[in-house]
Coordinates of C-alpha atoms and ligand atoms in Angstrom, one line a residue:
M264 CA 11.6 33.0 48.1
G265 CA 14.5 34.5 49.9
D266 CA 14.5 37.3 52.5
I267 CA 11.4 39.5 52.9
V268 CA 11.7 42.9 54.4
V269 CA 8.7 45.1 55.3
I270 CA 9.1 48.8 55.9
G271 CA 6.4 50.3 58.2
A272 CA 5.4 48.5 61.4
G273 CA 1.8 49.6 61.6
Q274 CA -1.5 48.0 60.8
A275 CA -0.7 46.8 57.3
G276 CA 2.9 45.8 58.1
A277 CA 1.9 43.7 61.1
S278 CA -0.9 42.0 59.1
L279 CA 1.4 41.3 56.2
V280 CA 4.2 39.5 58.3
A281 CA 1.6 37.5 60.3
K282 CA 0.0 36.3 57.1
L283 CA 3.4 35.3 55.6
R284 CA 4.0 33.0 58.5
K285 CA 0.4 31.8 58.6
D286 CA 0.8 30.8 54.9
G287 CA 3.8 28.8 55.7
F288 CA 6.7 31.1 54.7
T289 CA 9.8 29.9 56.5
G290 CA 12.4 32.3 55.2
K291 CA 13.7 35.4 57.0
I292 CA 11.3 38.2 57.7
T293 CA 12.3 41.6 59.0
L294 CA 9.7 44.2 60.0
I295 CA 11.1 47.7 60.3
G296 CA 9.3 50.6 62.0
E297 CA 10.3 54.1 62.9
E298 CA 8.1 54.3 66.0
P299 CA 9.5 53.0 69.3
V300 CA 6.5 50.7 70.0
V301 CA 5.3 47.4 68.7
P302 CA 2.6 47.7 66.0
Y303 CA -0.6 49.1 67.4
Q304 CA -4.1 50.1 66.3
R305 CA -4.7 53.8 65.6
P306 CA -8.5 54.2 65.8
P307 CA -8.6 54.3 69.6
L308 CA -6.1 57.2 69.6
S309 CA -8.9 59.7 68.9
K310 CA -11.5 57.7 70.8
A311 CA -11.1 55.5 74.0
Y312 CA -7.4 55.9 74.5
L313 CA -7.5 59.7 74.3
L314 CA -10.5 59.6 76.7
G315 CA -8.4 57.6 79.1
D316 CA -10.7 54.5 78.8
M317 CA -8.2 52.2 77.3
A318 CA -4.9 50.9 78.6
L319 CA -1.8 51.1 76.4
E320 CA -1.4 47.3 76.1
R321 CA -4.8 47.0 74.6
L322 CA -3.7 49.2 71.7
F323 CA -1.1 46.6 70.6
L324 CA -2.1 44.5 67.7
R325 CA -0.2 41.5 69.0
P326 CA 2.0 41.1 72.1
E327 CA 5.7 41.6 71.6
S328 CA 6.3 37.9 72.1
F329 CA 4.3 37.1 68.9
Y330 CA 7.2 38.4 66.8
E331 CA 9.8 36.4 68.7
E332 CA 7.7 33.2 68.6
N333 CA 7.2 33.6 64.9
D334 CA 10.8 34.3 64.2
I335 CA 10.1 37.8 62.8
D336 CA 12.9 40.3 63.3
L337 CA 11.1 43.5 64.6
L338 CA 13.3 46.5 64.3
L339 CA 11.8 49.5 66.2
S340 CA 13.0 53.1 66.3
A341 CA 14.6 52.4 62.9
P342 CA 13.5 54.8 60.2
V343 CA 14.5 53.5 56.8
D344 CA 16.4 56.3 55.0
V345 CA 17.1 54.6 51.6
I346 CA 16.0 51.8 49.4
D347 CA 18.9 50.6 47.3
R348 CA 17.0 48.9 44.5
T349 CA 20.1 47.9 42.5
G350 CA 21.8 46.4 45.6
K351 CA 18.4 45.1 46.8
A352 CA 18.9 46.4 50.4
V353 CA 17.4 48.9 52.7
I354 CA 19.4 51.2 54.9
A355 CA 18.0 52.1 58.4
G356 CA 20.2 54.2 60.6
G357 CA 23.4 53.1 58.8
R358 CA 22.5 49.4 59.0
K359 CA 22.1 47.6 55.6
I360 CA 19.4 45.0 55.4
P361 CA 19.3 42.9 52.2
Y362 CA 16.0 41.7 50.7
D363 CA 14.8 39.5 47.9
Q364 CA 11.3 40.9 48.2
L365 CA 10.3 44.2 49.9
A366 CA 6.9 45.5 51.0
L367 CA 6.2 49.1 51.7
T368 CA 3.5 49.7 54.4
T369 CA 4.5 53.2 55.3
G370 CA 1.1 54.6 56.0
S371 CA 0.3 58.3 55.9
V372 CA 1.6 61.6 57.2
P373 CA -0.8 64.1 58.8
R374 CA -1.0 67.5 57.2
R375 CA 0.2 70.2 59.5
L376 CA -0.5 73.9 59.7
P377 CA 2.4 76.0 58.2
A378 CA 4.8 77.6 60.7
A379 CA 4.0 81.0 59.1
I380 CA 0.5 80.9 60.7
G381 CA 1.7 79.4 64.0
G382 CA 1.6 75.7 63.2
D383 CA 4.9 75.2 65.0
L384 CA 3.7 76.6 68.4
Q385 CA 3.7 74.4 71.4
G386 CA 0.2 73.1 72.2
V387 CA -0.6 72.6 68.5
H388 CA -1.3 68.9 68.0
V389 CA -1.8 66.4 65.2
V390 CA -3.4 62.9 66.0
R391 CA -1.5 60.2 64.1
T392 CA 0.8 58.4 66.5
L393 CA 0.7 57.2 70.1
A394 CA 3.4 59.9 70.9
D395 CA 1.1 62.6 69.4
V396 CA -1.7 61.6 71.7
D397 CA 0.5 61.1 74.8
R398 CA 1.7 64.6 74.2
M399 CA -1.8 66.1 73.9
A400 CA -3.7 64.1 76.6
P401 CA -2.5 66.2 79.6
A402 CA -4.1 69.2 78.0
V403 CA -7.5 67.6 77.8
V404 CA -8.8 68.7 81.2
E405 CA -12.0 70.2 82.4
G406 CA -12.2 74.0 81.8
A407 CA -9.5 74.1 79.1
R408 CA -10.3 75.8 75.8
A409 CA -9.6 73.8 72.6
L410 CA -9.7 74.8 69.0
I411 CA -10.2 71.9 66.6
V412 CA -9.2 72.7 63.0
G413 CA -11.0 70.5 60.5
G414 CA -14.4 68.8 60.7
G415 CA -13.5 65.4 59.3
Y416 CA -13.7 62.2 61.3
I417 CA -10.5 62.8 63.3
G418 CA -11.4 66.3 64.2
L419 CA -15.0 65.4 65.2
E420 CA -13.8 62.4 67.3
A421 CA -11.3 64.6 69.1
A422 CA -14.0 67.2 69.6
A423 CA -16.3 64.5 71.2
V424 CA -13.5 63.3 73.6
C425 CA -12.7 66.9 74.6
A426 CA -16.3 67.8 75.1
K427 CA -16.8 64.7 77.2
R428 CA -13.9 65.8 79.4
G429 CA -15.4 69.2 80.0
V430 CA -13.2 71.1 77.6
K431 CA -14.8 74.1 75.9
V432 CA -14.5 73.2 72.2
T433 CA -14.7 75.3 69.1
L434 CA -14.4 73.5 65.8
V435 CA -13.7 75.4 62.5
E436 CA -14.3 73.9 59.1
M437 CA -13.2 75.8 56.1
S438 CA -15.7 74.0 53.8
E439 CA -19.4 74.7 53.7
R440 CA -20.1 71.9 56.1
I441 CA -18.4 69.3 58.3
L442 CA -17.7 65.9 56.7
Q443 CA -18.2 67.5 53.2
R444 CA -15.4 65.5 51.6
V445 CA -16.7 62.2 52.8
A446 CA -20.4 62.2 53.5
A447 CA -23.8 63.5 52.4
P448 CA -25.4 66.7 53.8
E449 CA -27.7 64.4 55.8
T450 CA -24.8 62.8 57.7
S451 CA -23.2 66.3 58.3
D452 CA -26.5 67.5 59.7
Y453 CA -26.8 64.5 62.0
F454 CA -23.3 65.0 63.5
R455 CA -23.6 68.8 63.6
A456 CA -26.7 68.4 65.8
L457 CA -25.0 65.8 67.9
H458 CA -22.0 68.0 68.6
T459 CA -24.0 71.2 69.1
G460 CA -26.1 69.2 71.6
H461 CA -22.9 68.5 73.6
G462 CA -21.9 72.2 73.6
V463 CA -19.4 72.2 70.8
D464 CA -19.3 75.5 68.9
I465 CA -19.1 74.4 65.3
R466 CA -18.2 77.1 62.7
E467 CA -18.5 76.0 59.1
G468 CA -17.4 77.9 56.0
I469 CA -14.7 79.6 58.1
G470 CA -11.0 79.1 57.8
L471 CA -8.3 79.7 60.3
E472 CA -6.4 82.8 59.6
R473 CA -3.6 82.3 62.1
L474 CA -2.7 81.1 65.5
L475 CA -1.4 83.5 68.2
G476 CA 1.3 82.6 70.7
E477 CA 3.2 83.8 73.7
E478 CA 6.7 82.6 74.5
G479 CA 6.3 79.9 71.8
R480 CA 3.0 78.5 73.1
V481 CA -0.4 78.8 71.5
T482 CA -2.7 81.2 73.2
G483 CA -5.3 82.2 70.7
A484 CA -6.6 82.1 67.1
V485 CA -7.8 84.6 64.5
L486 CA -10.5 83.2 62.2
A487 CA -11.0 84.2 58.6
D488 CA -14.1 86.2 59.5
G489 CA -12.0 88.3 61.8
S490 CA -13.2 86.8 65.1
T491 CA -10.7 85.8 67.7
L492 CA -10.6 83.0 70.3
D493 CA -8.6 82.3 73.4
V494 CA -7.3 78.8 73.3
D495 CA -5.1 76.5 75.5
F496 CA -4.5 73.9 72.8
V497 CA -5.2 73.2 69.1
V498 CA -6.0 69.9 67.4
V499 CA -5.2 69.9 63.7
G500 CA -7.3 67.3 61.7
V501 CA -6.9 68.6 58.2
G502 CA -6.2 65.3 56.4
I503 CA -3.3 63.1 55.6
T504 CA -1.0 62.5 52.6
P505 CA 0.3 59.0 51.7
A506 CA 3.8 58.4 53.0
T507 CA 5.5 58.1 49.6
A508 CA 8.8 60.0 50.1
L509 CA 11.0 56.9 50.5
A510 CA 9.4 55.2 47.5
E511 CA 9.7 58.3 45.4
A512 CA 13.3 58.8 46.2
A513 CA 13.9 55.1 45.1
G514 CA 12.3 56.0 41.8
L515 CA 9.1 54.0 42.2
E516 CA 6.0 55.3 40.3
I517 CA 3.7 57.4 42.4
E518 CA 0.1 58.3 41.6
N519 CA -1.8 59.5 44.6
G520 CA 0.2 57.0 46.7
I521 CA 2.6 54.3 45.7
K522 CA 1.3 53.0 42.4
V523 CA 0.6 49.3 42.5
D524 CA -1.0 46.8 40.1
A525 CA -4.1 44.8 41.0
R526 CA -1.9 42.4 43.0
G527 CA -0.1 45.0 45.0
R528 CA 3.1 45.1 43.0
T529 CA 4.9 48.4 42.5
S530 CA 6.7 49.5 39.3
D531 CA 9.6 47.4 40.6
P532 CA 8.7 43.7 40.5
S533 CA 10.5 42.9 43.7
I534 CA 8.7 45.6 45.7
W535 CA 5.1 45.6 46.9
A536 CA 2.9 48.1 48.8
A537 CA -0.2 48.0 50.9
G538 CA -2.4 50.1 53.2
D539 CA -2.8 53.9 53.4
C540 CA 0.3 54.5 51.2
A541 CA -0.8 52.4 48.2
S542 CA -3.0 53.3 45.3
F543 CA -4.5 50.4 43.3
P544 CA -6.5 50.1 40.1
H545 CA -10.2 50.4 40.5
A546 CA -13.3 50.7 38.3
D547 CA -13.1 54.5 38.4
G548 CA -9.4 54.8 37.8
R549 CA -7.2 54.4 40.9
L550 CA -8.2 54.2 44.5
R551 CA -6.4 54.7 47.8
L552 CA -8.2 53.9 51.0
E553 CA -7.4 55.2 54.5
S554 CA -8.9 52.6 56.8
V555 CA -8.1 49.6 59.0
P556 CA -10.1 47.1 57.0
N557 CA -8.2 48.1 53.8
A558 CA -4.8 47.9 55.5
I559 CA -5.5 44.4 56.8
D560 CA -7.2 43.0 53.7
M561 CA -4.8 44.5 51.2
A562 CA -1.7 43.4 53.3
E563 CA -3.0 39.9 53.5
C564 CA -3.7 39.8 49.8
V565 CA -0.2 41.1 49.0
A566 CA 1.4 38.6 51.4
G567 CA -0.2 35.8 49.5
N568 CA 1.0 37.2 46.2
M569 CA 4.5 37.7 47.5
L570 CA 4.5 33.9 48.1
G571 CA 3.5 33.2 44.5
G572 CA -0.3 33.8 44.7
E573 CA -2.1 35.5 41.8
T574 CA -5.0 37.2 43.6
D575 CA -6.3 40.6 42.6
Y576 CA -7.1 42.9 45.5
V577 CA -10.8 43.6 45.6
P578 CA -11.7 45.9 48.5
K579 CA -14.9 45.6 50.4
P580 CA -14.8 49.0 52.0
W581 CA -16.2 49.7 55.4
F582 CA -15.3 52.2 58.1
W583 CA -16.6 53.3 61.5
S584 CA -16.4 56.3 63.8
D585 CA -17.4 56.7 67.5
Q586 CA -18.6 60.0 68.8
Y587 CA -20.2 60.3 72.2
D588 CA -22.7 57.4 72.4
V589 CA -23.1 57.2 68.6
K590 CA -21.4 54.6 66.5
L591 CA -21.3 55.4 62.9
Q592 CA -20.8 52.4 60.6
I593 CA -20.2 53.0 56.9
A594 CA -20.4 50.3 54.2
G595 CA -19.3 50.9 50.6
L596 CA -18.0 54.0 48.8
N597 CA -20.3 56.8 48.1
T598 CA -18.3 58.3 45.2
G599 CA -20.6 59.5 42.4
Y600 CA -23.9 59.2 44.3
D601 CA -26.9 61.2 43.0
R602 CA -29.5 60.4 45.5
I603 CA -29.8 59.9 49.3
V604 CA -32.6 57.9 50.9
S605 CA -33.1 58.5 54.6
R606 CA -34.3 55.7 56.8
P607 CA -35.3 56.8 60.2
G608 CA -34.6 54.4 63.1
E609 CA -35.6 54.5 66.8
G610 CA -34.3 57.2 69.1
Q611 CA -30.9 58.4 67.9
S612 CA -30.5 55.7 65.2
A613 CA -30.8 56.5 61.5
S614 CA -29.3 55.5 58.2
F615 CA -28.6 57.3 55.0
W616 CA -28.4 55.2 51.8
Y617 CA -26.4 56.5 48.8
F618 CA -27.7 55.5 45.3
K619 CA -26.4 56.2 41.8
G620 CA -29.4 55.7 39.6
D621 CA -30.9 52.5 41.0
Q622 CA -27.6 51.1 42.3
L623 CA -26.9 51.2 46.0
L624 CA -23.4 52.5 46.6
A625 CA -23.0 53.0 50.3
V626 CA -24.8 53.3 53.7
D627 CA -24.0 55.5 56.6
A628 CA -25.7 53.9 59.7
M629 CA -25.8 55.7 63.0
N630 CA -26.5 53.4 66.0
D631 CA -28.2 51.1 63.5
P632 CA -26.0 47.9 63.1
R633 CA -28.8 46.1 61.3
A634 CA -29.0 48.8 58.6
Y635 CA -25.2 48.6 58.3
M636 CA -25.2 44.8 58.0
V637 CA -28.0 44.7 55.4
G638 CA -26.4 47.5 53.4
K639 CA -23.0 45.9 53.5
R640 CA -24.3 42.5 52.4
L641 CA -26.1 44.0 49.5
I642 CA -23.1 46.2 48.4
D643 CA -20.5 43.4 48.8
A644 CA -22.7 41.1 46.7
G645 CA -23.1 43.8 44.0
K646 CA -26.9 43.9 44.7
T647 CA -29.2 46.9 45.2
A648 CA -32.4 47.6 47.0
D649 CA -35.6 49.5 46.0
P650 CA -35.0 53.1 47.2
D651 CA -38.7 53.5 48.0
R652 CA -38.7 50.4 50.2
V653 CA -35.4 51.5 51.9
G654 CA -37.0 54.8 52.9
D655 CA -40.1 53.1 54.4
P656 CA -39.5 52.2 58.0
A657 CA -42.5 49.9 57.9
V658 CA -40.5 47.6 55.5
D659 CA -38.4 45.2 57.4
L660 CA -34.7 45.5 56.7
K661 CA -34.3 41.8 56.0
A662 CA -37.0 42.1 53.4
L663 CA -34.7 44.4 51.4
M664 CA -32.3 41.5 50.9
R665 CA -34.9 39.2 49.6
A666 CA -36.3 41.7 47.1
Ligands
LIG88 P1 0.1 53.0 59.7 O1 -0.8 52.2 60.6 O2 0.1 54.4 59.8 O3 1.5 52.4 59.7 C1 2.6 52.9 59.0 C2 3.8 52.8 59.8 O4 5.0 53.0 59.0 C3 4.0 53.9 60.9 O5 4.2 53.3 62.1 C4 5.1 54.7 60.4 O6 5.9 55.3 61.5 C5 6.0 53.7 59.6 N1 6.9 54.3 58.7 C6 6.7 55.2 57.7 N2 7.8 55.5 57.1 C7 8.8 54.7 57.6 C8 10.1 54.5 57.3 N3 10.8 55.2 56.3 N4 10.9 53.7 58.0 C9 10.3 52.9 59.0 N5 9.0 53.1 59.3 C10 8.2 53.9 58.6 N6 -9.5 53.6 60.3 C11 -10.7 53.0 60.5 O7 -11.0 52.1 59.6 N7 -11.6 53.3 61.4 C12 -11.3 54.2 62.4 O8 -12.2 54.5 63.2 C13 -10.1 54.9 62.3 N8 -9.8 55.9 63.2 C14 -8.5 56.5 63.1 C15 -8.2 57.4 64.1 C16 -6.9 58.0 64.1 C17 -6.5 58.9 65.2 C18 -6.0 57.7 63.0 C19 -4.6 58.3 63.0 C20 -6.4 56.8 62.0 C21 -7.6 56.2 62.1 N9 -8.0 55.3 61.1 C22 -9.2 54.6 61.2 C23 -7.1 55.0 59.9 C24 -6.3 53.7 60.2 O9 -5.7 53.7 61.4 C25 -5.2 53.7 59.1 O10 -5.9 53.6 57.8 C26 -4.3 52.4 59.2 O11 -3.6 52.6 60.4 C27 -3.4 52.3 58.0 O12 -2.5 51.3 58.2 P2 -1.1 51.4 57.6 O13 -0.3 50.2 58.0 O14 -1.2 51.6 56.1 O15 -0.4 52.7 58.2

């Protein structure tokens, strides 16, 4: 099989190299990352870690010793600048590392606000890396004033942490409603009420006009409706783009991410891709998922295929988000839904079930792990449930599986 090099020491990269060893690969493995830390999990960055409830070591996916014990060369602080496909080598900081097979697990790049509207002022933060959060955390103190730009999951999670810390939070969302891109109006309503109840000022349908600064530091914001805010720091959560620059420069095909076939192979047969950066064939065309379960499952599938396997990657999408004392669990993909069925639960719990015709596509479950589990099992098995029974809280959830 020769030497395997993996570019991107994040969730997918770490899963891929571990699986190669688990499956008995004895050749040379090099995992190259541009960040200075061993591969870590990102979800707590906008949740427990930002809140100060989680120690740094607990972020690490595996202890540093794992890589040594498994004879995996882990090169950190080593951004790869070039892939030389003809010479079959990558170049990181002037060092040339040859490969027989290469995997790209380069993740995503957060969108930033343009410098022309103050995006480069100090105190304006994105939340992608440990370094981003370590830079921002000292600002998250009681009495500070924060502007969150973007009402997606990252923005809402950051808003929840800030509000819990006693920060005065304003969140602006340019679209008609928070979570518009990813969830039904019912889910948006649920989270709007949750945040408003914790004192967050949510302004929907309003864009940010520009940030104001003094001596290079953000001090305020002007919104599209002309209103102004005094702010001490800004969190920008306006989405990500797949990290494709390196692949593109190497001439690999790109289509909303690095284009791979069903097995994870790029347009170069020696190069594979997995995780946030990869788009793969799917029933509705191509799909690119931005989640931990996808990074792990796809990386493991690709590892098997790099060793001669012939397995197509079939995602079983799920996702979660923590805000205050609410855990949202999502099963499936809601793309193309035409009907939402609400199933009330006890107290703060509820679930929203997405259907297309009679087919169940996805479930958003808030503090309702049973609804999530039942929904996930049905969706993963390609089954559905009777919408009328789903919406009737008197019908036991388990009975939905038997129907
Ligand atoms: P990453 O984990 O981003 O790893 C990519 C790595 O490649 C990075 O370390 C990057 O520096 C490195 N790299 C890129 N280019 C180069 C180069 N040229 N040379 C060397 N190294 C390079 N998902 C969930 O399922 N649930 C959640 O609750 C959730 N919460 C999240 C909260 C936050 C704040 C963030 C940022 C993400 C969250 N996600 C969540 C998404 C999830 O973390 C990502 O989908 C997952 O990390 C993707 O894994 P990956 O390996 O593809 O990319």
